[in-house]
PDB file of C-alpha atoms in Angstrom:
ATOM      1  CA  UNK A   1     -11.353  55.579   3.323  1.00 44.00           C
ATOM      2  CA  UNK A   2     -12.583  55.559   6.960  1.00 47.00           C
ATOM      3  CA  UNK A   3     -10.639  58.032   9.091  1.00 56.00           C
ATOM      4  CA  UNK A   4     -12.827  57.844  12.186  1.00 68.00           C
ATOM      5  CA  UNK A   5     -10.022  55.972  14.004  1.00 71.00           C
ATOM      6  CA  UNK A   6      -7.967  59.096  14.068  1.00 75.00           C
ATOM      7  CA  UNK A   7     -10.794  61.500  14.835  1.00 79.00           C
ATOM      8  CA  UNK A   8     -12.663  59.666  17.504  1.00 83.00           C
ATOM      9  CA  UNK A   9     -12.663  59.822  21.281  1.00 83.00           C
ATOM     10  CA  UNK A  10      -9.966  57.169  21.884  1.00 88.00           C
ATOM     11  CA  UNK A  11      -7.527  58.558  19.413  1.00 91.00           C
ATOM     12  CA  UNK A  12      -8.491  62.070  20.703  1.00 91.00           C
ATOM     13  CA  UNK A  13      -6.936  61.250  24.004  1.00 94.00           C
ATOM     14  CA  UNK A  14      -3.655  60.397  22.381  1.00 95.00           C
ATOM     15  CA  UNK A  15      -3.759  63.583  20.223  1.00 96.00           C
ATOM     16  CA  UNK A  16      -4.777  65.776  23.123  1.00 96.00           C
ATOM     17  CA  UNK A  17      -1.925  64.495  25.296  1.00 97.00           C
ATOM     18  CA  UNK A  18       0.565  65.087  22.394  1.00 97.00           C
ATOM     19  CA  UNK A  19      -0.902  68.481  21.644  1.00 97.00           C
ATOM     20  CA  UNK A  20      -0.777  69.581  25.269  1.00 98.00           C
ATOM     21  CA  UNK A  21       2.774  68.289  25.733  1.00 98.00           C
ATOM     22  CA  UNK A  22       3.828  70.337  22.606  1.00 98.00           C
ATOM     23  CA  UNK A  23       1.913  73.361  23.869  1.00 98.00           C
ATOM     24  CA  UNK A  24       3.701  73.205  27.201  1.00 98.00           C
ATOM     25  CA  UNK A  25       7.082  73.090  25.401  1.00 98.00           C
ATOM     26  CA  UNK A  26       6.258  76.236  23.448  1.00 98.00           C
ATOM     27  CA  UNK A  27       4.756  78.067  26.465  1.00 98.00           C
ATOM     28  CA  UNK A  28       7.853  77.375  28.626  1.00 98.00           C
ATOM     29  CA  UNK A  29      10.260  78.467  25.849  1.00 97.00           C
ATOM     30  CA  UNK A  30       8.280  81.683  25.151  1.00 98.00           C
ATOM     31  CA  UNK A  31       7.366  82.573  28.689  1.00 98.00           C
ATOM     32  CA  UNK A  32      10.988  83.040  29.722  1.00 95.00           C
ATOM     33  CA  UNK A  33      11.657  85.190  26.712  1.00 97.00           C
ATOM     34  CA  UNK A  34       8.697  87.449  27.424  1.00 97.00           C
ATOM     35  CA  UNK A  35       9.357  87.765  31.094  1.00 97.00           C
ATOM     36  CA  UNK A  36      13.230  88.156  30.960  1.00 96.00           C
ATOM     37  CA  UNK A  37      13.371  90.088  27.701  1.00 95.00           C
ATOM     38  CA  UNK A  38      14.629  88.548  24.603  1.00 96.00           C
ATOM     39  CA  UNK A  39      17.050  89.846  21.940  1.00 97.00           C
ATOM     40  CA  UNK A  40      17.385  87.498  19.012  1.00 97.00           C
ATOM     41  CA  UNK A  41      20.152  89.520  17.333  1.00 97.00           C
ATOM     42  CA  UNK A  42      22.974  87.442  18.863  1.00 97.00           C
ATOM     43  CA  UNK A  43      21.284  84.199  17.669  1.00 97.00           C
ATOM     44  CA  UNK A  44      20.743  85.573  14.288  1.00 98.00           C
ATOM     45  CA  UNK A  45      24.431  86.731  13.965  1.00 97.00           C
ATOM     46  CA  UNK A  46      25.514  83.407  15.131  1.00 97.00           C
ATOM     47  CA  UNK A  47      23.395  81.797  12.410  1.00 97.00           C
ATOM     48  CA  UNK A  48      24.964  84.048   9.828  1.00 98.00           C
ATOM     49  CA  UNK A  49      28.478  82.948  10.922  1.00 97.00           C
ATOM     50  CA  UNK A  50      27.396  79.356  10.378  1.00 97.00           C
ATOM     51  CA  UNK A  51      26.922  80.109   6.712  1.00 97.00           C
ATOM     52  CA  UNK A  52      30.638  79.929   5.917  1.00 94.00           C
ATOM     53  CA  UNK A  53      33.251  77.169   5.537  1.00 92.00           C
ATOM     54  CA  UNK A  54      33.340  73.960   3.599  1.00 93.00           C
ATOM     55  CA  UNK A  55      30.220  72.508   5.093  1.00 93.00           C
ATOM     56  CA  UNK A  56      28.003  75.357   6.242  1.00 95.00           C
ATOM     57  CA  UNK A  57      25.209  74.642   8.674  1.00 95.00           C
ATOM     58  CA  UNK A  58      23.210  77.605   7.247  1.00 97.00           C
ATOM     59  CA  UNK A  59      22.341  78.095   3.615  1.00 96.00           C
ATOM     60  CA  UNK A  60      23.596  81.261   2.016  1.00 96.00           C
ATOM     61  CA  UNK A  61      20.083  82.454   1.001  1.00 98.00           C
ATOM     62  CA  UNK A  62      18.928  82.077   4.600  1.00 98.00           C
ATOM     63  CA  UNK A  63      21.971  83.896   5.921  1.00 98.00           C
ATOM     64  CA  UNK A  64      21.248  86.752   3.395  1.00 98.00           C
ATOM     65  CA  UNK A  65      17.625  86.875   4.752  1.00 98.00           C
ATOM     66  CA  UNK A  66      18.890  87.189   8.257  1.00 98.00           C
ATOM     67  CA  UNK A  67      21.578  89.660   7.471  1.00 98.00           C
ATOM     68  CA  UNK A  68      19.374  91.958   5.277  1.00 98.00           C
ATOM     69  CA  UNK A  69      15.894  91.593   6.871  1.00 98.00           C
ATOM     70  CA  UNK A  70      16.013  90.014  10.281  1.00 98.00           C
ATOM     71  CA  UNK A  71      19.029  91.620  11.939  1.00 98.00           C
ATOM     72  CA  UNK A  72      17.973  95.193  11.002  1.00 98.00           C
ATOM     73  CA  UNK A  73      14.616  94.435  12.452  1.00 98.00           C
ATOM     74  CA  UNK A  74      15.848  92.363  15.401  1.00 98.00           C
ATOM     75  CA  UNK A  75      13.469  94.094  17.822  1.00 98.00           C
ATOM     76  CA  UNK A  76      10.467  93.079  15.739  1.00 98.00           C
ATOM     77  CA  UNK A  77      11.681  89.491  15.233  1.00 98.00           C
ATOM     78  CA  UNK A  78      12.505  89.194  19.047  1.00 98.00           C
ATOM     79  CA  UNK A  79       8.922  90.319  19.890  1.00 98.00           C
ATOM     80  CA  UNK A  80       7.431  87.965  17.236  1.00 98.00           C
ATOM     81  CA  UNK A  81       9.407  84.892  18.418  1.00 98.00           C
ATOM     82  CA  UNK A  82       8.797  85.438  22.103  1.00 98.00           C
ATOM     83  CA  UNK A  83       5.094  86.196  21.852  1.00 98.00           C
ATOM     84  CA  UNK A  84       4.666  83.650  19.047  1.00 98.00           C
ATOM     85  CA  UNK A  85       5.945  80.845  21.223  1.00 98.00           C
ATOM     86  CA  UNK A  86       3.662  81.942  24.146  1.00 98.00           C
ATOM     87  CA  UNK A  87       0.587  82.169  21.853  1.00 98.00           C
ATOM     88  CA  UNK A  88       1.343  78.836  20.151  1.00 98.00           C
ATOM     89  CA  UNK A  89       1.677  77.258  23.530  1.00 98.00           C
ATOM     90  CA  UNK A  90      -1.567  78.602  24.887  1.00 98.00           C
ATOM     91  CA  UNK A  91      -3.405  77.679  21.688  1.00 98.00           C
ATOM     92  CA  UNK A  92      -2.068  74.148  21.735  1.00 98.00           C
ATOM     93  CA  UNK A  93      -2.733  73.560  25.487  1.00 98.00           C
ATOM     94  CA  UNK A  94      -6.401  74.833  25.072  1.00 98.00           C
ATOM     95  CA  UNK A  95      -6.932  73.347  21.644  1.00 97.00           C
ATOM     96  CA  UNK A  96      -7.909  76.762  20.491  1.00 97.00           C
ATOM     97  CA  UNK A  97      -6.880  77.807  16.916  1.00 97.00           C
ATOM     98  CA  UNK A  98      -5.155  74.511  16.911  1.00 97.00           C
ATOM     99  CA  UNK A  99      -4.363  74.296  13.221  1.00 97.00           C
ATOM    100  CA  UNK A 100      -2.948  77.866  12.998  1.00 97.00           C
ATOM    101  CA  UNK A 101      -0.965  77.268  16.183  1.00 98.00           C
ATOM    102  CA  UNK A 102       0.536  73.988  14.748  1.00 98.00           C
ATOM    103  CA  UNK A 103       1.362  75.770  11.496  1.00 98.00           C
ATOM    104  CA  UNK A 104       2.979  78.734  13.402  1.00 98.00           C
ATOM    105  CA  UNK A 105       4.927  76.367  15.593  1.00 98.00           C
ATOM    106  CA  UNK A 106       6.159  74.255  12.692  1.00 98.00           C
ATOM    107  CA  UNK A 107       7.137  77.369  10.825  1.00 98.00           C
ATOM    108  CA  UNK A 108       9.169  78.655  13.824  1.00 98.00           C
ATOM    109  CA  UNK A 109      10.856  75.253  14.140  1.00 98.00           C
ATOM    110  CA  UNK A 110      11.679  75.212  10.481  1.00 97.00           C
ATOM    111  CA  UNK A 111      13.235  78.658  10.859  1.00 97.00           C
ATOM    112  CA  UNK A 112      15.304  77.617  13.834  1.00 97.00           C
ATOM    113  CA  UNK A 113      16.480  74.607  11.920  1.00 97.00           C
ATOM    114  CA  UNK A 114      17.357  76.777   8.894  1.00 97.00           C
ATOM    115  CA  UNK A 115      19.301  78.937  11.245  1.00 97.00           C
ATOM    116  CA  UNK A 116      21.508  75.896  12.149  1.00 96.00           C
ATOM    117  CA  UNK A 117      19.989  75.091  15.554  1.00 94.00           C
ATOM    118  CA  UNK A 118      19.026  71.481  16.039  1.00 93.00           C
ATOM    119  CA  UNK A 119      18.212  71.034  19.787  1.00 94.00           C
ATOM    120  CA  UNK A 120      14.590  69.876  20.198  1.00 95.00           C
ATOM    121  CA  UNK A 121      13.365  71.435  16.894  1.00 96.00           C
ATOM    122  CA  UNK A 122      13.237  68.256  14.889  1.00 97.00           C
ATOM    123  CA  UNK A 123      11.140  66.662  17.576  1.00 97.00           C
ATOM    124  CA  UNK A 124       8.773  69.524  17.973  1.00 98.00           C
ATOM    125  CA  UNK A 125       8.468  69.954  14.193  1.00 98.00           C
ATOM    126  CA  UNK A 126       7.659  66.268  13.738  1.00 97.00           C
ATOM    127  CA  UNK A 127       5.018  66.262  16.448  1.00 98.00           C
ATOM    128  CA  UNK A 128       3.422  69.352  14.835  1.00 98.00           C
ATOM    129  CA  UNK A 129       3.300  67.599  11.508  1.00 97.00           C
ATOM    130  CA  UNK A 130       1.811  64.493  12.987  1.00 96.00           C
ATOM    131  CA  UNK A 131      -0.885  66.583  14.742  1.00 97.00           C
ATOM    132  CA  UNK A 132      -1.581  68.383  11.479  1.00 96.00           C
ATOM    133  CA  UNK A 133      -2.204  65.050   9.782  1.00 94.00           C
ATOM    134  CA  UNK A 134      -4.464  64.079  12.648  1.00 93.00           C
ATOM    135  CA  UNK A 135      -6.763  66.936  11.483  1.00 90.00           C
ATOM    136  CA  UNK A 136      -9.859  67.429  13.609  1.00 89.00           C
ATOM    137  CA  UNK A 137      -8.710  64.612  15.914  1.00 90.00           C
ATOM    138  CA  UNK A 138      -6.000  66.933  17.148  1.00 92.00           C
ATOM    139  CA  UNK A 139      -8.646  69.082  18.826  1.00 93.00           C
ATOM    140  CA  UNK A 140     -11.250  66.443  19.623  1.00 93.00           C
ATOM    141  CA  UNK A 141     -10.654  67.414  23.274  1.00 95.00           C
ATOM    142  CA  UNK A 142     -10.201  71.124  22.927  1.00 95.00           C
ATOM    143  CA  UNK A 143     -11.899  74.524  22.498  1.00 95.00           C
ATOM    144  CA  UNK A 144     -11.935  74.114  18.670  1.00 95.00           C
ATOM    145  CA  UNK A 145     -14.280  71.163  18.866  1.00 93.00           C
ATOM    146  CA  UNK A 146     -16.949  73.574  19.703  1.00 93.00           C
ATOM    147  CA  UNK A 147     -15.582  76.824  18.388  1.00 91.00           C
ATOM    148  CA  UNK A 148     -14.965  75.746  14.762  1.00 91.00           C
ATOM    149  CA  UNK A 149     -18.640  74.560  14.154  1.00 89.00           C
ATOM    150  CA  UNK A 150     -19.972  77.604  15.832  1.00 91.00           C
ATOM    151  CA  UNK A 151     -17.776  79.919  13.745  1.00 89.00           C
ATOM    152  CA  UNK A 152     -18.683  78.082  10.553  1.00 87.00           C
ATOM    153  CA  UNK A 153     -22.337  78.362  11.346  1.00 90.00           C
ATOM    154  CA  UNK A 154     -22.002  82.174  12.077  1.00 86.00           C
ATOM    155  CA  UNK A 155     -20.155  82.618   8.834  1.00 86.00           C
ATOM    156  CA  UNK A 156     -22.824  80.643   6.957  1.00 79.00           C
ATOM    157  CA  UNK A 157     -25.594  82.710   8.383  1.00 74.00           C
ATOM    158  CA  UNK A 158     -23.724  85.829   7.702  1.00 66.00           C
ATOM    159  CA  UNK A 159     -23.280  84.926   4.110  1.00 62.00           C
ATOM    160  CA  UNK A 160     -26.962  83.838   3.765  1.00 61.00           C
ATOM    161  CA  UNK A 161     -28.051  87.258   5.123  1.00 67.00           C
ATOM    162  CA  UNK A 162     -25.780  89.151   2.765  1.00 61.00           C
ATOM    163  CA  UNK A 163     -26.967  87.622  -0.535  1.00 61.00           C
ATOM    164  CA  UNK A 164     -27.468  90.195  -3.252  1.00 54.00           C
ATOM    165  CA  UNK A 165     -30.464  89.619  -5.368  1.00 58.00           C
ATOM    166  CA  UNK A 166     -29.985  90.690  -8.958  1.00 58.00           C
ATOM    167  CA  UNK A 167     -33.048  91.177 -11.294  1.00 56.00           C
TER     168      UNK A 167
END
């Protein structure tokens, strides 16, 4: 199957615009958290409260995770969310570490959805998945277009220089 249509220069423009738009969304969300200080404990406690009733918005297992792991470590989770959003945004805007940034962003969106918050999360999650399917086309116009081959070449040379000869 020929996949050059999704990895070429024309499609690359579409993927780049979508990737940069997604990156701006993440950077804006995270920047305010980093600059203003962010405490996720209220959000997490609110999610736990949504795990009750006849039609809970949050599954019991996820509420248990929040209650037993996330809330006691709210400072760590607040730091990870705020800086994670900023780093995902920067990575996507630059097209640097694009695939890890897309995976991290999708993972955060999934967790926000599991916590019962819809907002823009389904849209951001869907765009991340589409860009993951675009593969290398997602960073045709980005730092990774040059960085990934360079890193692969360096790793290949390193492996070739470290071969053990057994007699």
